[in-house]
Amino acid sequence: MESYLEGFEAFSQNGGRDAPQWTRSLRLSGITRFEELGFPGTRNEDWHFTSVAPIVERDFAPLTSRTGEVTAAQLVPFGFGATDWHTLVFVNGRFSAELSRTAGLPDGVQVLPLERAYDELPLLLERHVGRITSMDAHTFTALNTAFINDGAVVHVQPDVEVARPIHLLFVSDRDAVNGVAQPRNLIVLDRFAKATVIESYVGLADGGGAYFTNAVTEATIGDGATLTHLKLQRESEQAFHVGTFDARQSRDSHLVSFSFATGAKLSRTNVYTELRGEGCGATLNGLYLGDGAQHIDHQTRIEHVAPNCYSRELYKGILDGSAHGVFNGKVYVHPEAQKTDGKQTNQTLLLSEKAQIDTKPQLEIFADDVKCTHGATVGRLDETSLFYMKSRGINARTARELLTYAFAADVLETIELADVREGLESATLRRYTEK
């Protein structure tokens, strides 16, 4: 902890003085809360199955200055072949104007780095940053808040639909080794707005050493608005990743979320949303793929505050080697949230004897007129299906590969954006056929 406190002092004196006063006050609140909370231990219910000791035991230096030399060619594999997306690129946590492209944004849409937003959208930032997500009980959110420095801001004004996806691409290269980047993102969709936002976290430093990404994204979805949010975590094999997405939904709004996690040595993805207006809907899906000694943790929380809302959740995982997966999903229904309709499912496929999953789907219901279900399944490849395929002339290895891919494709097919869906399907197929 001392290294982060010392890093905060240096950051405050050097790179953080140009921010508005409210940001400096928010940072101070963040570091104070971080020091009070300390790092979570496994006695903490939310971290019971995930030890953060590998992160705590390392001294990661804050990446607050511009480093790294990434070329456009290196980013091609992460763009899904699309050349017309509105894209902001951040290298080691810092905005890269040379690699970004936002030309052709429709009127009423602003996509810009946090540094520019301080000048161009000061009221929007002050109104929302730090007011959507809570750091009261979340150490890593408090730590991120203490080092607010760069990230992306997306604002879509009323009745505007953004036809093309907005891609926020966070890249870590060898210059990020032994460092920590802490992007802070804000997504604001006004009344009846509609947009697709993709957050990609990728690493170019495989085998080059460990680094740490601690990202927080806050989102507010106005009346009747629809946000499709895709979080793609493909960090380097030695990396550590903690990412939090926290949304607040207004009346008749919709959130469609998908989390894809396949990178990092240890990763934790938090997806939270509050359905605060009547008639809201939330769809949270995800896929995690682990191998070797990877540890992949997902925690979701859907909070039904208003009546007549629905939520659907499907998370699937495939674990091989000695990989360890964690799924902790909670649906919380307030007393006022009558007529809630919620369904939550977690399914995990274990491909080896040493792979393991800790899964805990939960319902906490304080209303009496609701329809909510939850469930979890854990198993291996179905021997009957394997036998059937082999009896039709398919060899054992190919049969296992096809069944594994089919298990993953079931949830990948829920992604409406064709470029991303097909890209992830191809990557998943290669993962299990090129071993």
Coordinates of C-alpha atoms in Angstrom, one line a residue, residues 45-50 257-261 267-272 283-289 294-302 311-319 323-331 343-350 356-363 373-378 407 411:
E45 CA -17.5 -12.1 0.9
D46 CA -17.1 -10.5 -2.5
W47 CA -13.5 -11.7 -2.7
H48 CA -13.8 -15.1 -1.0
F49 CA -12.6 -17.1 -3.9
T50 CA -10.1 -14.6 -5.3
S257 CA -23.9 -6.0 -21.7
F258 CA -21.4 -8.7 -22.8
S259 CA -18.1 -9.5 -21.1
F260 CA -15.5 -11.6 -22.9
A261 CA -12.5 -12.6 -20.7
S267 CA -8.5 -10.9 -13.7
R268 CA -11.6 -9.6 -12.1
T269 CA -14.6 -8.1 -14.0
N270 CA -17.4 -6.4 -12.1
V271 CA -20.6 -5.6 -13.9
Y272 CA -23.2 -3.6 -11.9
T283 CA -29.4 -8.2 -20.4
L284 CA -26.0 -9.3 -19.0
N285 CA -24.2 -12.1 -20.9
G286 CA -20.6 -13.2 -20.8
L287 CA -18.0 -15.8 -21.7
Y288 CA -14.7 -16.6 -19.9
L289 CA -12.0 -18.9 -21.3
Q294 CA -5.2 -18.4 -15.1
H295 CA -7.7 -17.1 -12.5
I296 CA -10.8 -15.4 -14.0
D297 CA -13.4 -13.9 -11.7
H298 CA -16.7 -12.3 -12.7
Q299 CA -19.0 -10.5 -10.3
T300 CA -22.4 -9.1 -11.4
R301 CA -25.1 -7.2 -9.5
I302 CA -28.5 -6.3 -11.0
S311 CA -33.3 -8.7 -16.3
R312 CA -31.7 -11.7 -18.1
E313 CA -28.3 -13.0 -17.4
L314 CA -26.3 -15.8 -19.0
Y315 CA -22.6 -16.4 -18.2
K316 CA -20.6 -19.3 -19.6
G317 CA -17.1 -20.5 -18.9
I318 CA -14.7 -23.0 -20.4
L319 CA -11.7 -23.9 -18.1
A323 CA -7.5 -22.6 -14.5
H324 CA -9.8 -21.3 -11.7
G325 CA -13.0 -19.5 -12.6
V326 CA -15.3 -17.6 -10.2
F327 CA -18.8 -16.4 -10.9
N328 CA -20.7 -14.5 -8.2
G329 CA -23.9 -13.0 -9.5
K330 CA -26.6 -11.2 -7.5
V331 CA -30.0 -10.1 -8.3
K343 CA -33.5 -14.9 -14.8
Q344 CA -29.9 -15.7 -14.1
T345 CA -27.8 -18.7 -15.3
N346 CA -24.2 -19.7 -15.0
Q347 CA -22.8 -22.7 -16.9
T348 CA -19.2 -23.9 -16.8
L349 CA -17.5 -26.6 -18.8
L350 CA -14.4 -28.2 -17.2
Q356 CA -12.2 -25.6 -11.0
I357 CA -15.1 -23.2 -10.7
D358 CA -16.6 -21.5 -7.7
T359 CA -20.1 -20.3 -8.7
K360 CA -22.7 -18.6 -6.6
P361 CA -25.8 -17.1 -8.3
Q362 CA -27.9 -15.3 -5.7
L363 CA -31.3 -13.8 -5.4
T373 CA -35.1 -17.8 -11.2
H374 CA -31.5 -18.6 -10.9
G375 CA -29.3 -21.6 -11.5
A376 CA -25.8 -23.0 -12.2
T377 CA -24.4 -26.1 -13.9
V378 CA -20.9 -27.4 -13.9
F407 CA -20.9 -24.7 -25.9
V411 CA -23.6 -17.4 -25.7

